[in-house]
Amino acid sequence: MKSRALLFATALAGVLTGLGCGNNAETTTNTDAGGPAVTLLGAGSSFVNPAMSQWAESYKQVRPNVTINYQSVGSGGGISQYQAGTVDFGATDAPLADKDLAGMTTPTTHVPVVAGAVVLAYNVPGVATDLKLSPAAVAGIFLGTVKSWNDPAIAADNAGVNLPNTPITICHRSDGSGTTYIFTNYLAAVSPAWKNGPGVGKSVNWPAGTGGKGNEGVTGLVKQTQGSIGYTELAYAIQTKLPYASLKNAAGEFVKPSVESTTAAVAGQAEALKKDVRTTIVNSPAKGAYPICGFTYVLVSKAPKDAAKGKALNDFLLWAIKDGQALIVPLQYAPLPTDLVTINEQALSQVQTGSK
């Protein structure tokens, strides 16, 4: 894992220089460790959980008085708990629509903190690596019309691979999930049948399959079920040593999910993201882009009830979107581009912490 991370970091150095990514930006984060003890409670996305765990541990070295307590309950749960005021911040891979923002109990801003890939992990006897899937094949599998691993829709792009006549078992999320939102956004972008059928959402009516809670639950199901396939954040597939497919992108290339291909997906939507950070980055038109990528957004109150917690959260997020980005490349997240870091800084400057 460590050697893979080092290779990623080395290979990506030139790309990050060209894009001007946030972890190379000049850091202005205040790292004064003084002050009373503060515990920040957060909940939501399991997509971001590996990053949050790393940040919580590392931030203790920057601010020993601040504890980050994050619960991986899924994006739907994170939004609900944030709305109810039981946590200081929520995290979601599905950004709030304008009408949902207007319905929040507190004025809220989105702060994208990571970009990552949703992968199709599989457990197929005799097929360890290099499975290739087209958009039509992916949509067919999850619509339930492609039923076996040697179906022509799969075999057409996998010459020389010994695909078995094994029934496909679909594993999907059972909870309200931002990962599901990202994945169904992709399916709707490439398949009219999906768009006009199950559609896009944190939860949908799946035509087939078995549900698991969290990215952890889906990878667990795939791991224990022969003939299965499921969607999960890249780090979870790597941690559980599950193989994952290369997907055909909008440019017609078969691309593996990686830090580099996620970075390419973000870069492909750079201008749109400057106008609205909620812009989807699935099915990016850029060459080299992996087609199922998304952000996790931290939901932050612009008028926190506790000013001390508000300031502590602001300081933590400023650190996370700058210094903290370098720490999560080994976890297969792509660092935020400088333009997006700047937008985040502007959003966080609107939070009333009583310290301006």
Coordinates of C-alpha atoms in Angstrom, one line a residue:
M1 CA 0.0 0.0 0.0
K2 CA 2.8 2.4 1.0
S3 CA 4.8 1.7 -2.2
R4 CA 1.7 2.2 -4.3
A5 CA 1.0 5.5 -2.5
L6 CA 4.6 6.7 -3.2
L7 CA 4.2 5.8 -6.8
F8 CA 1.0 7.8 -7.0
A9 CA 2.5 10.8 -5.3
T10 CA 5.6 10.7 -7.6
A11 CA 3.6 10.2 -10.8
L12 CA 1.1 12.9 -9.9
A13 CA 3.7 15.6 -9.0
G14 CA 3.8 16.9 -12.6
V15 CA 0.0 16.9 -12.9
L16 CA -0.5 18.7 -9.7
T17 CA 2.0 21.4 -10.7
G18 CA 0.2 22.0 -13.9
L19 CA -3.2 22.2 -12.2
G20 CA -2.0 24.1 -9.2
C21 CA -3.6 21.8 -6.7
G22 CA -4.3 22.9 -3.2
N23 CA -1.7 21.0 -1.3
N24 CA 1.0 22.9 -3.2
A25 CA -0.6 26.2 -2.4
E26 CA 0.9 28.6 0.2
T27 CA -0.5 27.7 3.6
T28 CA -1.9 30.4 5.8
T29 CA -3.6 28.2 8.3
N30 CA -3.2 29.3 11.9
T31 CA -1.8 26.4 13.9
D32 CA -1.9 28.0 17.4
A33 CA -2.5 25.0 19.7
G34 CA -3.8 27.0 22.6
G35 CA -7.3 27.5 23.8
P36 CA -9.9 25.4 25.7
A37 CA -10.7 21.8 24.7
V38 CA -13.2 21.6 21.8
T39 CA -14.9 18.4 20.5
L40 CA -16.4 18.7 17.0
L41 CA -19.1 16.2 16.2
G42 CA -19.6 15.3 12.5
A43 CA -21.6 12.6 10.7
G44 CA -22.4 11.4 7.2
S45 CA -20.6 10.1 4.1
S46 CA -18.8 6.8 4.4
F47 CA -17.1 7.8 1.1
V48 CA -15.0 10.4 3.1
N49 CA -14.5 8.3 6.2
P50 CA -11.0 7.2 5.5
A51 CA -9.9 10.8 4.9
M52 CA -11.8 12.0 8.1
S53 CA -10.1 9.3 10.1
Q54 CA -6.7 10.3 8.9
W55 CA -7.4 14.0 9.4
A56 CA -8.8 13.5 12.9
E57 CA -5.6 11.7 13.9
S58 CA -3.2 14.2 12.2
Y59 CA -5.0 17.3 13.3
K60 CA -4.3 16.4 17.0
Q61 CA -0.6 17.3 16.2
V62 CA -1.7 20.7 14.9
R63 CA -4.4 21.5 17.5
P64 CA -4.0 19.2 20.5
N65 CA -7.0 20.9 22.1
V66 CA -9.4 20.0 19.2
T67 CA -11.0 16.5 18.9
I68 CA -12.8 15.5 15.7
N69 CA -15.4 12.8 16.3
Y70 CA -16.8 11.7 12.9
Q71 CA -19.5 8.9 12.5
S72 CA -19.7 7.1 9.1
V73 CA -23.5 6.9 8.9
G74 CA -24.1 7.6 5.2
S75 CA -24.9 10.9 3.5
G76 CA -28.6 10.7 4.2
G77 CA -27.9 10.3 7.9
G78 CA -25.4 13.1 7.9
I79 CA -27.8 15.5 6.4
S80 CA -30.6 14.5 8.8
Q81 CA -28.3 14.9 11.9
Y82 CA -27.0 18.2 10.7
Q83 CA -30.5 19.5 10.0
A84 CA -31.6 18.3 13.5
G85 CA -28.6 20.1 15.1
T86 CA -27.2 17.0 16.8
V87 CA -23.8 17.4 15.0
D88 CA -21.6 20.4 14.3
F89 CA -21.2 19.4 10.6
G90 CA -22.7 17.0 8.2
A91 CA -20.9 15.4 5.2
T92 CA -22.6 14.4 2.0
D93 CA -21.6 13.2 -1.4
A94 CA -24.9 14.4 -2.7
P95 CA -25.0 18.3 -2.6
L96 CA -28.2 19.9 -1.5
A97 CA -30.4 21.4 -4.1
D98 CA -31.5 25.0 -3.8
K99 CA -34.9 24.1 -2.3
D100 CA -33.2 21.8 0.3
L101 CA -30.7 24.6 1.2
A102 CA -33.6 27.0 1.7
G103 CA -35.2 24.4 4.0
M104 CA -32.2 24.1 6.3
T105 CA -32.8 25.2 9.9
T106 CA -29.6 27.3 9.7
P107 CA -28.0 29.1 6.7
T108 CA -25.7 26.6 5.2
T109 CA -22.7 26.5 2.8
H110 CA -21.1 23.6 1.0
V111 CA -17.4 23.0 1.4
P112 CA -16.0 20.2 -0.9
V113 CA -13.2 18.6 0.9
V114 CA -12.2 15.5 -1.2
A115 CA -12.6 14.2 -4.7
G116 CA -12.6 10.5 -5.2
A117 CA -13.6 7.6 -7.4
V118 CA -16.5 5.2 -7.1
V119 CA -15.4 1.8 -8.4
L120 CA -17.1 -1.4 -9.5
A121 CA -15.5 -4.0 -7.2
Y122 CA -16.2 -7.7 -8.2
N123 CA -15.7 -11.2 -7.0
V124 CA -15.7 -13.5 -10.1
P125 CA -13.8 -16.8 -10.0
G126 CA -11.0 -16.8 -12.4
V127 CA -11.2 -13.1 -13.2
A128 CA -8.7 -11.4 -11.0
T129 CA -7.7 -8.3 -12.9
D130 CA -8.3 -6.3 -16.1
L131 CA -12.0 -6.6 -16.4
K132 CA -13.3 -3.9 -18.8
L133 CA -16.9 -2.6 -18.7
S134 CA -18.6 -0.3 -21.2
P135 CA -21.4 2.1 -20.1
A136 CA -23.9 -0.2 -21.7
A137 CA -22.6 -3.2 -19.8
V138 CA -22.6 -1.4 -16.4
A139 CA -26.2 -0.1 -17.0
G140 CA -27.3 -3.5 -18.1
I141 CA -25.9 -5.2 -15.1
F142 CA -27.6 -2.9 -12.6
L143 CA -30.8 -2.8 -14.6
G144 CA -30.8 -6.6 -14.3
T145 CA -30.8 -7.2 -18.1
V146 CA -27.2 -8.5 -18.2
K147 CA -27.5 -11.5 -15.9
S148 CA -24.3 -13.6 -16.3
W149 CA -20.6 -12.9 -16.4
N150 CA -20.2 -14.3 -19.9
D151 CA -23.0 -12.2 -21.4
P152 CA -22.0 -10.7 -24.8
A153 CA -22.2 -7.2 -23.4
I154 CA -19.3 -8.0 -21.1
A155 CA -17.5 -10.5 -23.3
A156 CA -17.2 -8.0 -26.2
D157 CA -14.7 -5.9 -24.4
N158 CA -12.8 -8.7 -22.7
A159 CA -11.3 -10.9 -25.4
G160 CA -9.0 -13.5 -23.9
V161 CA -10.6 -13.3 -20.5
N162 CA -12.1 -16.6 -19.3
L163 CA -15.5 -15.3 -18.2
P164 CA -17.6 -17.9 -16.4
N165 CA -21.3 -18.7 -17.0
T166 CA -21.9 -17.5 -13.4
P167 CA -25.0 -15.5 -12.5
I168 CA -24.3 -11.9 -11.5
T169 CA -25.2 -10.9 -8.0
I170 CA -25.6 -7.1 -7.5
C171 CA -24.6 -5.5 -4.3
H172 CA -25.8 -2.0 -3.6
R173 CA -26.3 0.4 -0.6
S174 CA -29.2 -0.1 1.7
D175 CA -28.9 3.3 3.4
G176 CA -29.3 6.8 2.1
S177 CA -26.0 7.2 0.4
G178 CA -24.0 9.9 -1.4
T179 CA -22.0 7.1 -3.1
T180 CA -25.3 5.9 -4.5
Y181 CA -26.1 9.5 -5.7
I182 CA -22.8 9.6 -7.5
F183 CA -23.2 6.2 -9.1
T184 CA -26.8 6.7 -10.1
N185 CA -25.8 10.1 -11.6
Y186 CA -23.4 8.2 -13.8
L187 CA -26.0 5.6 -14.8
A188 CA -28.5 8.3 -15.7
A189 CA -25.8 10.1 -17.8
V190 CA -25.0 7.0 -19.9
S191 CA -28.4 5.1 -19.9
P192 CA -31.8 6.6 -20.9
A193 CA -33.4 3.4 -19.5
W194 CA -31.8 4.2 -16.1
K195 CA -32.6 7.9 -16.2
N196 CA -36.3 7.2 -17.0
G197 CA -36.4 4.3 -14.6
P198 CA -34.8 4.1 -11.2
G199 CA -33.3 7.6 -11.7
V200 CA -30.9 9.6 -9.5
G201 CA -30.9 9.8 -5.7
K202 CA -29.3 8.9 -2.4
S203 CA -31.8 6.0 -2.4
V204 CA -33.5 4.4 -5.4
N205 CA -35.6 1.4 -6.2
W206 CA -33.0 -1.1 -7.3
P207 CA -34.3 -3.5 -10.0
A208 CA -32.2 -6.3 -8.5
G209 CA -29.6 -7.0 -5.8
T210 CA -28.8 -7.2 -2.1
G211 CA -28.2 -4.1 0.1
G212 CA -25.4 -3.4 2.5
K213 CA -25.0 -0.5 4.9
G214 CA -22.2 1.9 4.1
N215 CA -19.3 1.4 1.7
E216 CA -18.1 -1.0 4.4
G217 CA -21.2 -3.1 4.0
V218 CA -21.1 -3.2 0.2
T219 CA -17.4 -4.3 0.1
G220 CA -18.2 -6.9 2.8
L221 CA -21.0 -8.4 0.6
V222 CA -18.9 -8.5 -2.5
K223 CA -16.0 -10.1 -0.6
Q224 CA -18.2 -12.9 0.7
T225 CA -20.3 -13.5 -2.5
Q226 CA -18.9 -15.3 -5.5
G227 CA -20.2 -13.8 -8.8
S228 CA -21.0 -10.4 -7.2
I229 CA -20.3 -6.8 -8.2
G230 CA -20.9 -3.7 -6.2
Y231 CA -20.1 0.0 -6.2
T232 CA -17.8 1.5 -3.5
E233 CA -15.2 4.2 -2.9
L234 CA -11.8 3.2 -4.2
A235 CA -10.0 3.1 -0.8
Y236 CA -12.5 0.4 0.4
A237 CA -11.8 -1.8 -2.5
I238 CA -8.0 -1.5 -2.1
Q239 CA -8.2 -2.1 1.7
T240 CA -10.3 -5.2 1.2
K241 CA -8.1 -6.4 -1.7
L242 CA -11.0 -6.6 -4.1
P243 CA -10.4 -6.2 -7.9
Y244 CA -12.2 -3.4 -9.7
A245 CA -13.0 -2.8 -13.3
S246 CA -11.7 -0.4 -15.8
L247 CA -14.5 1.6 -17.3
K248 CA -15.0 3.2 -20.8
N249 CA -15.1 6.9 -20.4
A250 CA -16.8 9.6 -22.5
A251 CA -13.6 10.0 -24.6
G252 CA -13.8 6.3 -25.5
E253 CA -10.9 5.1 -23.3
F254 CA -10.9 2.3 -20.8
V255 CA -9.6 3.9 -17.6
K256 CA -8.8 2.5 -14.2
P257 CA -9.8 4.5 -11.2
S258 CA -6.9 6.2 -9.6
V259 CA -5.7 9.6 -8.2
E260 CA -4.6 10.6 -11.6
S261 CA -7.8 9.7 -13.4
T262 CA -9.9 11.4 -10.7
T263 CA -7.8 14.5 -11.0
A264 CA -8.5 14.4 -14.8
A265 CA -12.2 14.2 -14.1
V266 CA -12.1 17.3 -11.8
A267 CA -10.0 19.2 -14.3
G268 CA -12.5 18.4 -17.1
Q269 CA -15.2 20.3 -15.2
A270 CA -13.0 23.1 -13.9
E271 CA -14.9 26.0 -15.4
A272 CA -18.3 24.8 -14.3
L273 CA -17.0 24.2 -10.8
K274 CA -16.0 27.8 -10.5
K275 CA -19.6 28.8 -11.1
D276 CA -21.1 26.2 -8.7
V277 CA -19.1 23.7 -6.6
R278 CA -22.2 21.4 -6.7
T279 CA -21.5 20.6 -10.4
T280 CA -21.3 16.9 -11.1
I281 CA -18.0 15.5 -12.3
V282 CA -19.4 12.1 -13.5
N283 CA -18.8 11.1 -17.1
S284 CA -16.2 13.9 -17.6
P285 CA -15.4 14.6 -21.2
A286 CA -11.6 14.9 -20.4
K287 CA -9.1 12.4 -21.8
G288 CA -7.8 10.1 -19.1
A289 CA -10.8 10.8 -16.8
Y290 CA -12.3 8.0 -14.8
P291 CA -16.1 8.4 -15.4
I292 CA -17.5 7.8 -11.9
C293 CA -16.0 10.5 -9.6
G294 CA -17.5 12.9 -7.1
F295 CA -16.9 15.2 -4.2
T296 CA -17.7 14.9 -0.5
Y297 CA -19.1 18.2 0.8
V298 CA -19.0 19.3 4.4
L299 CA -22.2 21.2 5.4
V300 CA -21.3 24.2 7.5
S301 CA -23.6 26.6 9.3
K302 CA -22.9 30.3 8.4
A303 CA -24.3 31.2 11.8
P304 CA -23.2 28.6 14.3
K305 CA -24.9 28.7 17.7
D306 CA -21.5 28.1 19.4
A307 CA -19.0 30.7 18.1
A308 CA -16.1 28.8 19.6
K309 CA -17.1 25.6 17.9
G310 CA -17.7 27.6 14.7
K311 CA -14.2 29.0 14.8
A312 CA -12.7 25.6 15.6
L313 CA -14.6 24.0 12.6
N314 CA -13.4 26.8 10.3
D315 CA -9.8 26.3 11.3
F316 CA -10.0 22.6 10.9
L317 CA -11.6 22.8 7.4
L318 CA -9.0 25.4 6.3
W319 CA -6.3 23.0 7.4
A320 CA -8.1 20.1 5.7
I321 CA -8.4 21.8 2.3
K322 CA -4.8 22.9 2.3
D323 CA -2.2 21.0 4.4
G324 CA -4.6 18.0 4.9
Q325 CA -4.8 17.2 1.1
A326 CA -1.3 15.8 1.0
L327 CA -2.3 13.3 3.7
I328 CA -5.1 11.7 1.7
V329 CA -3.4 11.0 -1.6
P330 CA -2.2 7.6 -0.2
L331 CA -5.9 6.9 0.4
Q332 CA -6.6 7.4 -3.3
Y333 CA -8.3 10.8 -3.1
A334 CA -7.3 13.5 -5.6
P335 CA -6.1 16.8 -4.1
L336 CA -8.4 19.8 -4.6
P337 CA -7.4 22.3 -7.3
T338 CA -6.3 25.7 -6.2
D339 CA -9.4 27.4 -7.7
L340 CA -11.6 25.2 -5.6
V341 CA -9.6 25.8 -2.4
T342 CA -10.0 29.6 -3.1
I343 CA -13.8 29.2 -3.4
N344 CA -13.8 27.2 -0.2
E345 CA -11.9 29.9 1.6
Q346 CA -14.4 32.5 0.4
A347 CA -17.3 30.3 1.6
L348 CA -15.7 29.8 5.0
S349 CA -15.0 33.6 5.4
Q350 CA -18.8 34.1 5.5
V351 CA -19.1 31.9 8.7
Q352 CA -19.9 34.0 11.7
T353 CA -17.3 32.9 14.3
G354 CA -17.0 36.1 16.3
S355 CA -13.3 36.3 15.5
K356 CA -13.2 38.5 12.5

